[in-house]
Amino acid sequence: MENSLATSHGKIILIGEHSVVYDKPAIAIPINSVSLDVYIEESEKNHIYCKFFEGELCESSEDLLGIRNLIEKFFEKYNIRKKIKIIIESDIPNERGMGSSAAASLAVARALFRYFDIEHTEDDISKWANISERIIHGNPSGIDINVIKHNKSVYFIKDEKIEIFPIDLDAFLVIGDTGIKGKTKETVSNVKKLIEQDSKYMEYIENLSKFSNEARKYIEDKDLENLGNTMNKAHMNLQKLEVSCKELDEMVNIAIKNKALGAKLTGGGGGGCMIALCSTLEIAEKIKEEFENLDKEVWISNI
């Protein structure tokens, strides 16, 4: 197969999930150990091929509703009559909080512009990717789109100018997959209902906002111990927002027991992934081994 027209990588939210929906800061980082490629070829009909569907675009599964919408609106906007086959090859796990949908949305948008040789800006890429993201997530904060588009760590506040936030720590991050699909749309909706029913839940959102700013300072000071403590506090507040689950809590506890400096869920929760901050590769590998003994998929990333 020819070279891909577009490549995207995964991401994780280091801190600030859920509070980011309420215009509070969050920090996210790219994960280059997982990636997604998009290829486009001429075809007699519009087809799409990916790991959970192969066939005509008009018959694609519900999982692809966002991508299908993006493609159809793109064709309509630019009056495209040519038929194509879009091939998406990805090792970013789906619905795990690692940005698989944003990676696909961005790469498909970029590939379409390149394939049809249409002049565009990076803002155009984001605009088209968001057509898909809004269908998938309802009211996305935009953090996934931005960290994956730039492939750099970001300090992010919704509807404000993106701030690239370089992170250079002598540490490692273990990313552990519970094996359960994350439920971002559902958990965001549930948190909204909790806040509407009882204002005490807004306190946890405010706490998470404070922890994001604490984490920023500790990252700048290269203070790993306090960064880990802040991650632990963030997880406890996410538990109070009822977005964690038994499997996430168990993996967080295993990481702490095995000398992680801090551990928490990452992303929407209800499943998906957790992360653990480790001061050495040896500790990270021990935690990875513990998770693999439970048949969990695990990645180690330096930060």
PDB file of C-alpha atoms in Angstrom, residues 16-262:
ATOM      1  CA  GLY A  16      -8.314  17.798  34.604  1.00  0.00           C
ATOM      2  CA  GLU A  17     -10.790  15.404  32.999  1.00  0.00           C
ATOM      3  CA  HIS A  18     -14.437  16.305  33.603  1.00  0.00           C
ATOM      4  CA  SER A  19     -13.568  19.710  35.065  1.00  0.00           C
ATOM      5  CA  VAL A  20     -12.313  20.675  31.580  1.00  0.00           C
ATOM      6  CA  VAL A  21     -15.945  20.467  30.404  1.00  0.00           C
ATOM      7  CA  TYR A  22     -16.719  23.328  32.832  1.00  0.00           C
ATOM      8  CA  ASP A  23     -14.093  25.687  31.373  1.00  0.00           C
ATOM      9  CA  LYS A  24     -11.440  24.617  33.888  1.00  0.00           C
ATOM     10  CA  PRO A  25      -7.816  23.843  32.962  1.00  0.00           C
ATOM     11  CA  ALA A  26      -6.523  20.409  32.038  1.00  0.00           C
ATOM     12  CA  ILE A  27      -3.149  19.019  30.985  1.00  0.00           C
ATOM     13  CA  ALA A  28      -2.923  16.420  28.237  1.00  0.00           C
ATOM     14  CA  ILE A  29       0.036  14.697  26.614  1.00  0.00           C
ATOM     15  CA  PRO A  30       0.511  12.816  23.325  1.00  0.00           C
ATOM     16  CA  ILE A  31       1.238   9.089  23.386  1.00  0.00           C
ATOM     17  CA  ASN A  32       3.341   8.263  20.339  1.00  0.00           C
ATOM     18  CA  SER A  33       3.506   4.530  21.042  1.00  0.00           C
ATOM     19  CA  VAL A  34       0.020   4.169  19.515  1.00  0.00           C
ATOM     20  CA  SER A  35      -0.959   5.608  16.138  1.00  0.00           C
ATOM     21  CA  LEU A  36      -3.512   5.701  13.335  1.00  0.00           C
ATOM     22  CA  ASP A  37      -2.981   5.974   9.551  1.00  0.00           C
ATOM     23  CA  VAL A  38      -5.444   6.882   6.811  1.00  0.00           C
ATOM     24  CA  TYR A  39      -5.111   5.800   3.183  1.00  0.00           C
ATOM     25  CA  ILE A  40      -7.386   6.780   0.281  1.00  0.00           C
ATOM     26  CA  GLU A  41      -7.771   5.001  -3.061  1.00  0.00           C
ATOM     27  CA  GLU A  42     -10.071   5.386  -6.047  1.00  0.00           C
ATOM     28  CA  SER A  43     -13.126   3.154  -5.941  1.00  0.00           C
ATOM     29  CA  GLU A  44     -16.361   2.434  -7.815  1.00  0.00           C
ATOM     30  CA  LYS A  45     -18.365   3.264  -4.677  1.00  0.00           C
ATOM     31  CA  ASN A  46     -17.553   5.072  -1.438  1.00  0.00           C
ATOM     32  CA  HIS A  47     -16.143   2.416   0.882  1.00  0.00           C
ATOM     33  CA  ILE A  48     -14.593   2.480   4.333  1.00  0.00           C
ATOM     34  CA  TYR A  49     -12.332  -0.156   5.842  1.00  0.00           C
ATOM     35  CA  CYS A  50     -11.297  -0.193   9.505  1.00  0.00           C
ATOM     36  CA  LYS A  51     -11.000  -2.673  12.367  1.00  0.00           C
ATOM     37  CA  PHE A  52     -14.721  -2.817  13.086  1.00  0.00           C
ATOM     38  CA  PHE A  53     -16.316  -2.317   9.664  1.00  0.00           C
ATOM     39  CA  GLU A  54     -15.608  -3.082   6.025  1.00  0.00           C
ATOM     40  CA  GLY A  55     -18.067  -2.050   3.341  1.00  0.00           C
ATOM     41  CA  GLU A  56     -19.963   0.785   1.730  1.00  0.00           C
ATOM     42  CA  LEU A  57     -19.840   4.083   3.597  1.00  0.00           C
ATOM     43  CA  CYS A  58     -23.636   4.445   3.449  1.00  0.00           C
ATOM     44  CA  GLU A  59     -24.006   1.132   5.317  1.00  0.00           C
ATOM     45  CA  SER A  60     -21.324   1.760   7.941  1.00  0.00           C
ATOM     46  CA  SER A  61     -21.889   0.844  11.590  1.00  0.00           C
ATOM     47  CA  GLU A  62     -23.035   3.242  14.314  1.00  0.00           C
ATOM     48  CA  ASP A  63     -19.437   3.416  15.567  1.00  0.00           C
ATOM     49  CA  LEU A  64     -18.584   5.250  12.348  1.00  0.00           C
ATOM     50  CA  LEU A  65     -21.486   7.692  12.338  1.00  0.00           C
ATOM     51  CA  GLY A  66     -19.211  10.655  13.132  1.00  0.00           C
ATOM     52  CA  ILE A  67     -16.640   9.802  10.452  1.00  0.00           C
ATOM     53  CA  ARG A  68     -19.380   9.061   7.914  1.00  0.00           C
ATOM     54  CA  ASN A  69     -20.974  12.449   8.626  1.00  0.00           C
ATOM     55  CA  LEU A  70     -17.619  14.198   8.239  1.00  0.00           C
ATOM     56  CA  ILE A  71     -16.986  12.559   4.844  1.00  0.00           C
ATOM     57  CA  GLU A  72     -20.503  13.158   3.501  1.00  0.00           C
ATOM     58  CA  LYS A  73     -20.513  16.834   4.516  1.00  0.00           C
ATOM     59  CA  PHE A  74     -17.001  17.280   3.088  1.00  0.00           C
ATOM     60  CA  PHE A  75     -18.122  15.846  -0.269  1.00  0.00           C
ATOM     61  CA  GLU A  76     -21.182  18.097  -0.236  1.00  0.00           C
ATOM     62  CA  LYS A  77     -19.202  21.237   0.659  1.00  0.00           C
ATOM     63  CA  TYR A  78     -16.580  20.726  -2.074  1.00  0.00           C
ATOM     64  CA  ASN A  79     -18.984  19.242  -4.646  1.00  0.00           C
ATOM     65  CA  ILE A  80     -16.990  16.005  -4.923  1.00  0.00           C
ATOM     66  CA  ARG A  81     -18.379  13.332  -7.244  1.00  0.00           C
ATOM     67  CA  LYS A  82     -15.361  11.035  -7.275  1.00  0.00           C
ATOM     68  CA  LYS A  83     -15.754   7.737  -5.377  1.00  0.00           C
ATOM     69  CA  ILE A  84     -13.103   6.638  -2.913  1.00  0.00           C
ATOM     70  CA  LYS A  85     -12.115   3.893  -0.520  1.00  0.00           C
ATOM     71  CA  ILE A  86     -10.888   5.123   2.873  1.00  0.00           C
ATOM     72  CA  ILE A  87      -8.726   2.725   4.864  1.00  0.00           C
ATOM     73  CA  ILE A  88      -8.110   3.433   8.561  1.00  0.00           C
ATOM     74  CA  GLU A  89      -5.372   1.385  10.239  1.00  0.00           C
ATOM     75  CA  SER A  90      -5.101   1.977  13.971  1.00  0.00           C
ATOM     76  CA  ASP A  91      -3.540   0.458  17.064  1.00  0.00           C
ATOM     77  CA  ILE A  92      -5.094   3.114  19.331  1.00  0.00           C
ATOM     78  CA  PRO A  93      -7.595   1.198  21.474  1.00  0.00           C
ATOM     79  CA  ASN A  94     -11.186   2.318  20.932  1.00  0.00           C
ATOM     80  CA  GLU A  95     -13.230   3.920  23.713  1.00  0.00           C
ATOM     81  CA  ARG A  96     -10.394   3.830  26.235  1.00  0.00           C
ATOM     82  CA  GLY A  97      -9.738   7.536  26.731  1.00  0.00           C
ATOM     83  CA  MET A  98      -6.673   7.508  24.478  1.00  0.00           C
ATOM     84  CA  GLY A  99      -8.136   9.738  21.790  1.00  0.00           C
ATOM     85  CA  SER A 100      -9.013   7.142  19.147  1.00  0.00           C
ATOM     86  CA  SER A 101     -12.027   9.060  17.812  1.00  0.00           C
ATOM     87  CA  ALA A 102     -10.201  12.407  17.668  1.00  0.00           C
ATOM     88  CA  ALA A 103      -7.205  10.748  16.007  1.00  0.00           C
ATOM     89  CA  ALA A 104      -9.463   9.222  13.361  1.00  0.00           C
ATOM     90  CA  SER A 105     -11.440  12.438  12.830  1.00  0.00           C
ATOM     91  CA  LEU A 106      -8.289  14.528  12.394  1.00  0.00           C
ATOM     92  CA  ALA A 107      -6.518  12.038  10.151  1.00  0.00           C
ATOM     93  CA  VAL A 108      -9.556  11.527   7.905  1.00  0.00           C
ATOM     94  CA  ALA A 109     -10.080  15.293   7.549  1.00  0.00           C
ATOM     95  CA  ARG A 110      -6.392  15.846   6.765  1.00  0.00           C
ATOM     96  CA  ALA A 111      -6.320  12.938   4.309  1.00  0.00           C
ATOM     97  CA  LEU A 112      -9.374  14.229   2.433  1.00  0.00           C
ATOM     98  CA  PHE A 113      -7.829  17.674   1.998  1.00  0.00           C
ATOM     99  CA  ARG A 114      -4.572  16.146   0.772  1.00  0.00           C
ATOM    100  CA  TYR A 115      -6.137  13.557  -1.521  1.00  0.00           C
ATOM    101  CA  PHE A 116      -8.356  16.090  -3.287  1.00  0.00           C
ATOM    102  CA  ASP A 117      -5.597  18.729  -3.172  1.00  0.00           C
ATOM    103  CA  ILE A 118      -7.812  21.345  -1.519  1.00  0.00           C
ATOM    104  CA  GLU A 119      -6.142  24.366   0.057  1.00  0.00           C
ATOM    105  CA  HIS A 120      -6.664  24.401   3.831  1.00  0.00           C
ATOM    106  CA  THR A 121      -5.381  25.582   7.200  1.00  0.00           C
ATOM    107  CA  GLU A 122      -4.900  23.748  10.493  1.00  0.00           C
ATOM    108  CA  ASP A 123      -8.074  25.452  11.718  1.00  0.00           C
ATOM    109  CA  ASP A 124      -9.929  23.887   8.780  1.00  0.00           C
ATOM    110  CA  ILE A 125      -8.682  20.454   9.871  1.00  0.00           C
ATOM    111  CA  SER A 126      -9.995  21.066  13.394  1.00  0.00           C
ATOM    112  CA  LYS A 127     -13.337  22.353  12.126  1.00  0.00           C
ATOM    113  CA  TRP A 128     -13.972  19.253  10.035  1.00  0.00           C
ATOM    114  CA  ALA A 129     -12.717  16.879  12.725  1.00  0.00           C
ATOM    115  CA  ASN A 130     -15.122  18.477  15.187  1.00  0.00           C
ATOM    116  CA  ILE A 131     -18.075  17.586  12.961  1.00  0.00           C
ATOM    117  CA  SER A 132     -17.301  13.969  13.785  1.00  0.00           C
ATOM    118  CA  GLU A 133     -16.366  14.584  17.424  1.00  0.00           C
ATOM    119  CA  ARG A 134     -19.643  16.342  18.222  1.00  0.00           C
ATOM    120  CA  ILE A 135     -21.596  13.322  17.012  1.00  0.00           C
ATOM    121  CA  ILE A 136     -19.405  10.907  18.990  1.00  0.00           C
ATOM    122  CA  HIS A 137     -19.087  12.873  22.249  1.00  0.00           C
ATOM    123  CA  GLY A 138     -22.000  15.312  22.218  1.00  0.00           C
ATOM    124  CA  ASN A 139     -20.233  18.377  23.607  1.00  0.00           C
ATOM    125  CA  PRO A 140     -16.478  17.713  23.448  1.00  0.00           C
ATOM    126  CA  SER A 141     -14.173  20.103  25.290  1.00  0.00           C
ATOM    127  CA  GLY A 142     -11.763  20.113  22.334  1.00  0.00           C
ATOM    128  CA  ILE A 143      -8.796  18.917  24.358  1.00  0.00           C
ATOM    129  CA  ASP A 144      -8.410  15.650  22.405  1.00  0.00           C
ATOM    130  CA  ILE A 145      -8.475  17.424  19.042  1.00  0.00           C
ATOM    131  CA  ASN A 146      -5.851  19.943  20.141  1.00  0.00           C
ATOM    132  CA  VAL A 147      -3.297  17.676  21.777  1.00  0.00           C
ATOM    133  CA  ILE A 148      -3.496  15.172  18.905  1.00  0.00           C
ATOM    134  CA  LYS A 149      -3.399  17.837  16.181  1.00  0.00           C
ATOM    135  CA  HIS A 150      -0.267  19.435  17.648  1.00  0.00           C
ATOM    136  CA  ASN A 151       1.191  16.134  18.944  1.00  0.00           C
ATOM    137  CA  LYS A 152       2.536  18.130  21.896  1.00  0.00           C
ATOM    138  CA  SER A 153       1.538  18.378  25.529  1.00  0.00           C
ATOM    139  CA  VAL A 154      -0.959  21.150  26.179  1.00  0.00           C
ATOM    140  CA  TYR A 155      -2.381  23.209  29.019  1.00  0.00           C
ATOM    141  CA  PHE A 156      -5.950  23.580  27.895  1.00  0.00           C
ATOM    142  CA  ILE A 157      -8.980  25.681  28.814  1.00  0.00           C
ATOM    143  CA  LYS A 158     -12.095  25.292  26.672  1.00  0.00           C
ATOM    144  CA  ASP A 159     -12.692  28.155  24.199  1.00  0.00           C
ATOM    145  CA  GLU A 160      -9.351  29.781  25.035  1.00  0.00           C
ATOM    146  CA  LYS A 161      -6.233  29.859  22.881  1.00  0.00           C
ATOM    147  CA  ILE A 162      -4.372  26.575  23.069  1.00  0.00           C
ATOM    148  CA  GLU A 163      -1.158  26.720  25.124  1.00  0.00           C
ATOM    149  CA  ILE A 164       1.616  24.313  24.206  1.00  0.00           C
ATOM    150  CA  PHE A 165       3.049  23.218  27.552  1.00  0.00           C
ATOM    151  CA  PRO A 166       6.385  21.373  27.256  1.00  0.00           C
ATOM    152  CA  ILE A 167       6.862  18.579  29.780  1.00  0.00           C
ATOM    153  CA  ASP A 168      10.334  17.169  30.397  1.00  0.00           C
ATOM    154  CA  LEU A 169      10.384  14.954  33.471  1.00  0.00           C
ATOM    155  CA  ASP A 170      12.813  12.217  34.408  1.00  0.00           C
ATOM    156  CA  ALA A 171       9.900   9.850  34.932  1.00  0.00           C
ATOM    157  CA  PHE A 172       7.699   7.273  33.268  1.00  0.00           C
ATOM    158  CA  LEU A 173       3.972   6.902  32.824  1.00  0.00           C
ATOM    159  CA  VAL A 174       2.287   3.513  32.860  1.00  0.00           C
ATOM    160  CA  ILE A 175      -1.012   3.432  30.959  1.00  0.00           C
ATOM    161  CA  GLY A 176      -3.179   0.478  31.927  1.00  0.00           C
ATOM    162  CA  ASP A 177      -6.312  -0.528  30.024  1.00  0.00           C
ATOM    163  CA  THR A 178      -9.138  -1.993  32.113  1.00  0.00           C
ATOM    164  CA  GLY A 179     -10.430  -3.763  29.010  1.00  0.00           C
ATOM    165  CA  ILE A 180     -13.795  -2.064  29.530  1.00  0.00           C
ATOM    166  CA  LYS A 181     -15.071   0.487  27.041  1.00  0.00           C
ATOM    167  CA  GLY A 182     -14.991   4.000  28.448  1.00  0.00           C
ATOM    168  CA  LYS A 183     -18.273   5.881  28.588  1.00  0.00           C
ATOM    169  CA  THR A 184     -17.282   9.536  28.093  1.00  0.00           C
ATOM    170  CA  LYS A 185     -20.610  10.760  26.743  1.00  0.00           C
ATOM    171  CA  GLU A 186     -22.478   8.933  29.505  1.00  0.00           C
ATOM    172  CA  THR A 187     -20.197   9.968  32.378  1.00  0.00           C
ATOM    173  CA  VAL A 188     -20.163  13.631  31.282  1.00  0.00           C
ATOM    174  CA  SER A 189     -23.969  13.562  31.235  1.00  0.00           C
ATOM    175  CA  ASN A 190     -24.117  11.864  34.656  1.00  0.00           C
ATOM    176  CA  VAL A 191     -21.767  14.431  36.225  1.00  0.00           C
ATOM    177  CA  LYS A 192     -23.953  17.225  34.837  1.00  0.00           C
ATOM    178  CA  LYS A 193     -27.007  15.633  36.474  1.00  0.00           C
ATOM    179  CA  LEU A 194     -25.199  15.272  39.822  1.00  0.00           C
ATOM    180  CA  ILE A 195     -24.228  18.951  39.799  1.00  0.00           C
ATOM    181  CA  GLU A 196     -27.781  20.002  38.925  1.00  0.00           C
ATOM    182  CA  GLN A 197     -29.141  17.895  41.804  1.00  0.00           C
ATOM    183  CA  ASP A 198     -26.612  18.930  44.455  1.00  0.00           C
ATOM    184  CA  SER A 199     -24.159  21.845  44.365  1.00  0.00           C
ATOM    185  CA  LYS A 200     -21.613  19.915  46.483  1.00  0.00           C
ATOM    186  CA  TYR A 201     -20.544  18.118  43.309  1.00  0.00           C
ATOM    187  CA  MET A 202     -19.380  21.409  41.842  1.00  0.00           C
ATOM    188  CA  GLU A 203     -16.842  21.525  44.691  1.00  0.00           C
ATOM    189  CA  TYR A 204     -15.171  18.437  43.215  1.00  0.00           C
ATOM    190  CA  ILE A 205     -14.999  20.168  39.818  1.00  0.00           C
ATOM    191  CA  GLU A 206     -13.369  23.185  41.508  1.00  0.00           C
ATOM    192  CA  ASN A 207     -10.922  20.849  43.271  1.00  0.00           C
ATOM    193  CA  LEU A 208      -9.955  19.241  39.972  1.00  0.00           C
ATOM    194  CA  SER A 209      -9.340  22.701  38.533  1.00  0.00           C
ATOM    195  CA  LYS A 210      -7.054  23.517  41.464  1.00  0.00           C
ATOM    196  CA  PHE A 211      -5.204  20.209  41.032  1.00  0.00           C
ATOM    197  CA  SER A 212      -4.537  20.997  37.348  1.00  0.00           C
ATOM    198  CA  ASN A 213      -2.827  24.237  38.320  1.00  0.00           C
ATOM    199  CA  GLU A 214      -0.919  22.513  41.128  1.00  0.00           C
ATOM    200  CA  ALA A 215       0.219  19.857  38.664  1.00  0.00           C
ATOM    201  CA  ARG A 216       1.427  22.527  36.253  1.00  0.00           C
ATOM    202  CA  LYS A 217       3.584  24.079  38.961  1.00  0.00           C
ATOM    203  CA  TYR A 218       4.998  20.703  40.031  1.00  0.00           C
ATOM    204  CA  ILE A 219       5.799  19.825  36.413  1.00  0.00           C
ATOM    205  CA  GLU A 220       7.619  23.142  35.974  1.00  0.00           C
ATOM    206  CA  ASP A 221       9.502  22.548  39.252  1.00  0.00           C
ATOM    207  CA  LYS A 222      10.162  18.882  38.300  1.00  0.00           C
ATOM    208  CA  ASP A 223       8.649  17.930  41.666  1.00  0.00           C
ATOM    209  CA  LEU A 224       7.619  14.328  40.972  1.00  0.00           C
ATOM    210  CA  GLU A 225       6.523  13.475  44.494  1.00  0.00           C
ATOM    211  CA  ASN A 226       4.007  16.297  44.755  1.00  0.00           C
ATOM    212  CA  LEU A 227       2.841  15.699  41.187  1.00  0.00           C
ATOM    213  CA  GLY A 228       2.089  12.105  42.190  1.00  0.00           C
ATOM    214  CA  ASN A 229       0.226  13.230  45.316  1.00  0.00           C
ATOM    215  CA  THR A 230      -1.869  15.601  43.207  1.00  0.00           C
ATOM    216  CA  MET A 231      -2.753  12.760  40.835  1.00  0.00           C
ATOM    217  CA  ASN A 232      -3.917  10.701  43.824  1.00  0.00           C
ATOM    218  CA  LYS A 233      -6.112  13.569  45.048  1.00  0.00           C
ATOM    219  CA  ALA A 234      -7.553  13.982  41.560  1.00  0.00           C
ATOM    220  CA  HIS A 235      -8.543  10.309  41.463  1.00  0.00           C
ATOM    221  CA  MET A 236     -10.302  10.594  44.815  1.00  0.00           C
ATOM    222  CA  ASN A 237     -12.334  13.550  43.520  1.00  0.00           C
ATOM    223  CA  LEU A 238     -13.180  11.682  40.333  1.00  0.00           C
ATOM    224  CA  GLN A 239     -14.412   8.821  42.529  1.00  0.00           C
ATOM    225  CA  LYS A 240     -16.666  11.309  44.321  1.00  0.00           C
ATOM    226  CA  LEU A 241     -18.026  12.383  40.940  1.00  0.00           C
ATOM    227  CA  GLU A 242     -18.896   8.698  40.446  1.00  0.00           C
ATOM    228  CA  VAL A 243     -16.943   8.313  37.202  1.00  0.00           C
ATOM    229  CA  SER A 244     -14.504   5.650  38.388  1.00  0.00           C
ATOM    230  CA  CYS A 245     -15.297   1.940  38.569  1.00  0.00           C
ATOM    231  CA  LYS A 246     -14.115  -1.134  40.454  1.00  0.00           C
ATOM    232  CA  GLU A 247     -11.575  -2.125  37.798  1.00  0.00           C
ATOM    233  CA  LEU A 248     -10.041   1.359  37.605  1.00  0.00           C
ATOM    234  CA  ASP A 249      -9.791   1.573  41.400  1.00  0.00           C
ATOM    235  CA  GLU A 250      -8.164  -1.862  41.604  1.00  0.00           C
ATOM    236  CA  MET A 251      -5.521  -0.950  39.029  1.00  0.00           C
ATOM    237  CA  VAL A 252      -4.845   2.387  40.739  1.00  0.00           C
ATOM    238  CA  ASN A 253      -4.361   0.539  44.053  1.00  0.00           C
ATOM    239  CA  ILE A 254      -2.022  -2.019  42.471  1.00  0.00           C
ATOM    240  CA  ALA A 255       0.100   0.792  41.012  1.00  0.00           C
ATOM    241  CA  ILE A 256       0.362   2.606  44.362  1.00  0.00           C
ATOM    242  CA  LYS A 257       1.171  -0.656  46.148  1.00  0.00           C
ATOM    243  CA  ASN A 258       4.027  -1.173  43.675  1.00  0.00           C
ATOM    244  CA  LYS A 259       5.652   2.218  44.350  1.00  0.00           C
ATOM    245  CA  ALA A 260       3.963   4.463  41.794  1.00  0.00           C
ATOM    246  CA  LEU A 261       4.231   8.092  42.921  1.00  0.00           C
ATOM    247  CA  GLY A 262       0.607   8.639  41.950  1.00  0.00           C
TER     248      GLY A 262
END
